[in-house]
Structure formats: C-alpha cells, structure tokens
Amino acid sequence: MDSYAESPVQASKDFRVAIIGGGMCGLACAVGLARAGIHADLFEATAKFEEVGAGVGLGPNALRALDDLGILSSIMNLLEASEHTDRRMLFVSGPGDHQVLYDYRDSPDCGAQDGGVGIYRPTFLDAVLPLIPDPSHMHFKKRLTSISTIPGTSAYAIHFSDGTTHEADLVIGADGIHSSSRTFVTGKDNKEALEFTNTVAYRAVVPWDVLKGAGVRTDLISRTFNFVGIGKHIIAFPIQKRTKINVVAFVTETGVPVGSVQVAGSWVQRVPQQELVDQYADWGPDVQTIVQHMEKPSKWFIHHLKPLDRYSRDRVVLVGDAAHAMCPHLGSGVGQGFEDVFLLCKLLGHPQTTLSNLQSILAVYDCIRRPRAEMVWNRSFAAGLHYERCGLPGYQKNDMQSHFQGVLGPIWRHDLRADVTAAVAELIKQGIFTETSG
C-alpha cells in the first residue's frame, strides 16, 4: 500500500482544539492533527483509554485513511501478513448444511486488491497510543456535560461532570453514539435522535483451535463468513494472527416498527450463554457448535442515529458515531469515522486555515461528508434486512447476489483525495481560500 503519511510538523495554527472522546476516531484525530502541526487536548470520560475486547473489521477505504493519517504502519507492525483478511464476504445458509449462496469475490466491483484487516480493538490502542506526541494533553475522567460560548470572545467553555471547564476555539465531538457534543450541534436531546433497530447482537471471541477441535468444518480463519437465515445472521472473521474468531450473532424481532421499542437498562448486557444457544437451536451444525462455544457472550441492543441535518454548528464538529452511528451490517461504520477524521485533518491543516475561517471550513466538511456517510448508513441498514430474508417464501438463491453485487464498491473504492480536492475547490469558490497556496 502506498504511504502518504507525513512527519509531524511545527505547530503553526492560531486556534486551540479540544477533542471530546478517546475512542478509535478520537485518538486517530489526535494523531492526524499532531502530524498537521495542530496541538489538541483530548478529553476521555473513563479513567483510561480502553476498548471493548472484541474485533473490528477495517475495509480498504479505512486502511487508506489510516495510512494517510500516519497510523496504518504502526497497526501493521503489530500484525502479521496473515491478518490481511479478505473482506469480501462468503454468504452461506445458516440452517441446514451451510450451502454457499453467494461469494462476493464474484462481484465485478471488488477485486483482490480490496483487502482489509480484522483487528482486535485493544491492538488498535497499542498501535496508536505511542503516536500521541504529548501525553500531557490527554485528560481522563472528563465526561462532557455541555458546551457554551464565552461572551465577548470567540472561544467555547467545555463543561465536565467533575465541575471543571476547558476553553477551546474548536471542539471536535468524537464521543460516540451517546454523544453529548451532538446536543450542541443539533439542539436536540439524544433520546430523539437514537432508535432501537429491533436487532440484538451477541458478541464473543472464540479460539479457532477450540472450534476446529469441536468439529467445525467451515474454514473460518480464511475470510469473512456470513451465515444467513430468517430473522438472524452471524458474521465471523479471524483476528489475533488468525488464532481467534470474532463472532457476532444477530437476532431481529420482525414486524415491529423501528424506533417503536425503548430499551430499558444498559444497551450492553452479559447474558446466559443458553439464551444465545436457544436462538440458533434449529440452525446447522457449524453454527450450533460456534454458539455453544461463545462463552460469556455480551448482548448488544443495536441502535442507530437517525440522519442529522448537519454535522457542524459554528466551530463545533462531529466525527464518527457522534455524527452517523449506523448498523454494523457492512462493517463500514468505523471506516466512515476514519474518513471523517481524514478530511477534517486535511482541511484543518491546510495552510490557509485560520481561526477566522474555521466555521466556513467546517460547513464545507459537512457538505462533503454528510451525503456519503448517509449513503453508507442506508446501505448498512438495508444489508441487515436482506441478510435475514433468506429462507422466506419466494426467496431465491440468486436474490443475495442480485442485491449485494455492487453494494461495497462505492464504499471501499471511494477516492479520499478527491474529497479533499472538492472541499478546497468549494472553499476557493466561496472566497475562503485563494488558489495561490496549498
């Protein structure tokens, strides 16, 4: 893969940046800004940087964004070549003998070059944290409560639950699906913005040697598999040097309008393994063996964020799940967050970007990123519906191919540099930038 990453440069901007949230997107943003010569303070609600111990799939577009941000090489140094996972899913029937329904390798819009990585989330932290140039700018136990303008200045006061405040000229909300930054941008409560999709996901990481020893015949370490059936599907792909399988088993309550059910309690719960086993009791042998070895599964109530009218307001901007939390059915949510970070870092690091034009720059970021993220959001939601129609009356074997052929190409092969070019062109058109620099 070509590397476009540049070395960190001397800080030269006249504005102060605060990043809210120390998840994957927040940390990537801190690294990307530092390499562009922009110091940022990052505020994390928990006591330390910590990712849920599960796997995440990164498609080729996500890898290109991370490469340009100067992060990919550090990730790959912690992985082996064998961990390059073919992200082109193999669709097989969940019930019965796991018949192959469709191989995305046969789709003309994706080729062998469209590889990806299945990565353990803690491994991402191990790769990124050493790239933070000044750990003193990382602040913990800082849970955002509100953002307010400071009268008579161009700055914001960022208020935290411990009673402290911090001043910044630019606030980047990378605080996830429950984002408090979003409230400032949209003026709406999160309860109005988030919807339960009627789908739950049981997650666990299972050693491959255990599954193989138990008789699983599907070669789960070779690529990404999608076991599909009525109202359910299971995604499985290898992580940690192909020694473990990340398994996500989805179950959907059909016939209920999306958003009509309110989830009481935590959206992530530990549940008895038998609950999961019972859900797949009538599926095929490999699936039953897999779920029988998903010890201590966590149950996630899958919510998505209804599409927003904007991703920025004044000099507060959203990235990642704070902007467009989507269903995980195409494995593209994290990648969209990294695309956000890529474009934002490029625009903020532009030689003509200053405090005086930040608001206009963020508005252009919104115009470029929002339509694309909404496209991926829509395709991700639709994918889950199509996975779980397999087996319904009238369903044909080639229905999977007819729907999914061409779905991933526009997501994976998107030209990230073209977004930067389009954004700069728009800023020149508006008279914010001139054509003589950058």
XYZ file of C-alpha atoms in Angstrom, residues 57-342:
286
model
C -13.196 -5.133 10.512
C -11.414 -2.418 8.557
C -12.125 -2.218 4.845
C -9.736 -0.853 2.208
C -11.119 2.691 2.465
C -10.484 2.683 6.221
C -6.925 1.462 5.655
C -6.229 4.245 3.148
C -7.484 6.861 5.595
C -5.345 5.423 8.399
C -2.352 5.304 6.074
C -2.644 8.988 5.277
C -3.116 9.818 8.959
C 0.207 8.124 9.722
C -1.344 5.294 11.738
C -1.523 2.267 9.465
C 2.146 1.294 9.595
C 2.027 1.155 13.394
C -1.007 -1.114 13.217
C 0.564 -3.406 10.651
C 3.747 -3.654 12.718
C 1.665 -5.363 15.401
C 0.010 -7.733 12.966
C 1.235 -10.456 10.686
C 0.754 -10.640 6.945
C -1.718 -13.451 7.554
C -4.057 -10.998 9.252
C -4.890 -9.295 5.989
C -8.448 -10.567 5.826
C -10.464 -10.860 2.646
C -13.378 -8.562 3.468
C -15.423 -9.857 0.529
C -17.939 -11.954 2.438
C -18.895 -15.508 1.661
C -22.643 -15.862 2.218
C -23.733 -19.309 3.400
C -27.019 -20.664 4.694
C -27.297 -20.727 8.466
C -29.818 -23.589 8.651
C -29.106 -26.932 7.021
C -25.731 -27.828 5.563
C -24.400 -24.273 5.160
C -24.797 -24.137 1.402
C -22.867 -21.361 -0.350
C -25.353 -18.721 -1.511
C -23.074 -16.048 -2.911
C -19.376 -15.249 -2.942
C -18.694 -11.525 -3.037
C -15.426 -12.333 -4.779
C -17.567 -12.821 -7.873
C -18.773 -9.218 -7.783
C -17.129 -7.131 -10.529
C -16.949 -4.024 -8.327
C -14.420 -5.528 -5.895
C -11.173 -7.310 -6.625
C -8.301 -8.986 -4.835
C -6.830 -5.553 -4.094
C -9.821 -4.753 -1.913
C -8.350 -6.367 1.154
C -8.866 -5.440 4.744
C -7.829 -6.183 8.277
C -9.635 -7.851 11.132
C -8.193 -6.225 14.225
C -8.655 -6.681 17.947
C -9.701 -3.291 19.312
C -7.075 -3.297 22.099
C -4.454 -3.873 19.394
C -5.560 -0.616 17.792
C -4.871 1.148 21.087
C -1.440 -0.459 21.342
C -0.621 0.862 17.878
C -1.973 4.394 18.251
C -1.085 5.461 21.782
C 2.693 5.606 21.123
C 1.958 8.063 18.285
C 0.469 10.647 20.659
C 3.260 13.270 20.788
C 2.454 14.747 24.199
C 0.515 12.549 26.649
C 0.076 15.542 28.961
C -2.656 16.725 26.574
C -4.694 13.577 27.282
C -7.207 14.120 30.102
C -9.179 11.360 31.829
C -12.362 11.182 33.905
C -13.674 14.118 31.884
C -17.288 13.444 30.975
C -18.759 16.251 28.889
C -21.957 17.811 30.189
C -22.313 20.862 27.947
C -20.621 23.333 25.618
C -21.262 27.063 25.850
C -19.951 30.195 24.194
C -17.876 32.602 26.241
C -19.345 36.110 25.939
C -17.055 38.639 24.322
C -14.690 36.002 22.920
C -14.520 33.513 20.073
C -13.918 30.639 22.475
C -16.074 27.885 23.926
C -16.292 26.761 27.517
C -16.385 22.977 27.728
C -18.046 21.807 30.931
C -17.355 18.439 32.552
C -19.212 16.435 35.173
C -16.439 16.926 37.733
C -17.131 20.672 37.736
C -14.087 21.663 35.677
C -14.092 23.595 32.413
C -11.726 23.956 29.489
C -11.529 26.650 26.827
C -11.092 25.934 23.120
C -11.701 27.649 19.797
C -12.678 24.417 18.026
C -14.446 21.409 19.533
C -14.376 18.030 17.786
C -17.056 15.671 19.066
C -15.776 12.100 18.824
C -17.823 10.907 21.783
C -19.728 8.105 20.139
C -23.357 7.175 19.773
C -24.291 8.734 23.130
C -22.530 11.963 22.148
C -23.060 14.992 24.358
C -21.313 17.141 21.746
C -24.151 16.315 19.364
C -26.622 18.145 21.604
C -24.814 21.431 20.949
C -24.726 20.835 17.190
C -28.340 19.737 16.737
C -30.050 21.421 19.670
C -31.911 18.161 20.320
C -31.833 15.554 23.046
C -30.219 12.220 22.169
C -33.444 10.389 23.001
C -34.998 11.983 19.937
C -32.082 11.066 17.689
C -31.411 7.416 18.556
C -33.550 4.452 17.524
C -33.503 0.807 18.534
C -33.382 -1.209 15.312
C -35.142 -4.254 16.830
C -31.893 -6.178 16.408
C -29.663 -7.536 19.151
C -26.137 -8.844 18.652
C -24.436 -11.481 20.769
C -20.681 -10.989 20.673
C -17.767 -13.164 21.687
C -14.249 -14.076 20.611
C -13.632 -17.823 20.311
C -10.260 -19.598 19.860
C -10.063 -21.230 16.449
C -8.376 -24.367 17.748
C -11.326 -24.889 20.099
C -13.850 -24.604 17.265
C -11.820 -26.808 14.951
C -11.389 -29.395 17.680
C -15.145 -29.343 18.282
C -15.781 -30.292 14.675
C -16.430 -27.007 12.868
C -15.784 -27.703 9.188
C -16.217 -24.161 7.832
C -12.750 -22.649 7.337
C -13.422 -19.599 9.500
C -9.800 -18.439 9.540
C -9.699 -17.981 5.771
C -12.018 -14.993 5.319
C -15.211 -13.247 6.468
C -18.268 -15.504 6.624
C -21.920 -14.520 6.837
C -24.332 -17.259 7.915
C -27.814 -16.050 6.950
C -31.382 -17.103 7.677
C -34.846 -15.834 8.564
C -34.562 -13.054 11.139
C -30.974 -13.937 12.052
C -27.428 -13.883 10.750
C -23.914 -14.458 12.054
C -20.752 -12.638 10.990
C -17.442 -14.384 11.712
C -13.900 -13.365 10.820
C -10.389 -14.106 12.128
C -8.381 -11.816 14.413
C -5.201 -12.016 16.510
C -2.984 -13.695 13.950
C -5.851 -15.951 12.897
C -5.841 -17.711 16.262
C -9.291 -16.442 17.249
C -12.628 -15.897 15.550
C -14.621 -12.752 16.200
C -18.263 -13.805 16.173
C -21.311 -11.546 16.115
C -24.683 -13.313 16.130
C -27.641 -11.089 15.220
C -31.290 -11.702 16.042
C -34.065 -9.380 14.854
C -37.635 -9.078 16.059
C -39.540 -8.646 12.818
C -42.896 -6.982 12.339
C -42.143 -4.208 14.820
C -41.625 -0.642 13.545
C -38.053 0.574 14.003
C -37.888 3.076 16.837
C -41.119 1.947 18.483
C -39.377 -0.025 21.250
C -37.474 1.695 24.053
C -34.708 -0.399 25.613
C -34.771 -0.314 29.396
C -31.412 -0.524 31.130
C -27.985 -0.887 29.597
C -27.607 -1.364 25.859
C -24.810 -3.875 26.505
C -25.529 -6.745 28.875
C -23.973 -10.011 29.965
C -26.451 -12.814 29.346
C -26.547 -16.575 29.949
C -24.978 -18.496 27.087
C -28.074 -20.672 26.890
C -30.105 -17.672 25.697
C -27.873 -17.492 22.631
C -27.798 -21.258 22.091
C -31.591 -21.380 22.140
C -31.824 -18.697 19.442
C -29.925 -20.900 16.973
C -31.207 -24.310 18.036
C -32.707 -25.017 14.601
C -29.677 -23.925 12.566
C -26.961 -26.067 11.011
C -24.189 -27.998 12.777
C -21.342 -25.495 12.452
C -23.485 -22.631 13.725
C -24.656 -24.652 16.695
C -21.085 -25.575 17.554
C -19.976 -21.952 17.267
C -22.659 -20.577 19.592
C -22.096 -23.411 22.061
C -18.513 -22.147 22.419
C -19.333 -18.444 22.716
C -18.686 -18.299 26.437
C -19.908 -15.306 28.432
C -21.456 -13.555 25.430
C -22.343 -9.888 25.603
C -25.713 -8.837 24.224
C -25.789 -5.527 22.363
C -29.031 -3.736 21.585
C -28.258 -2.274 18.171
C -29.276 1.359 17.867
C -28.628 3.763 15.059
C -28.635 7.529 14.835
C -31.323 8.977 12.632
C -29.606 11.027 9.892
C -28.723 14.510 11.101
C -29.418 17.780 9.322
C -25.817 18.833 9.895
C -22.519 17.649 11.349
C -21.302 21.068 12.476
C -22.527 24.220 14.138
C -20.289 27.253 14.323
C -16.927 25.770 15.406
C -18.187 22.510 16.907
C -17.998 19.499 14.586
C -18.905 15.814 14.854
C -17.000 12.751 13.644
C -17.647 9.016 13.753
C -20.621 7.603 15.614
C -21.353 11.021 17.087
C -22.279 12.074 13.549
C -23.632 8.928 11.896
C -23.862 5.857 14.139
C -25.061 3.122 11.816
C -25.881 -0.572 11.823
C -22.774 -2.776 11.632
C -24.054 -4.984 8.828
C -21.473 -3.918 6.223
C -18.626 -3.456 8.688
C -18.250 0.122 7.473
C -19.119 2.329 10.436
C -15.582 2.664 11.769
C -14.308 3.294 8.253
C -16.693 6.198 7.832
C -15.377 7.654 11.065
C -11.816 7.422 9.789
C -12.893 9.112 6.553
C -14.344 11.942 8.669
C -11.069 12.291 10.528
C -9.017 12.154 7.329
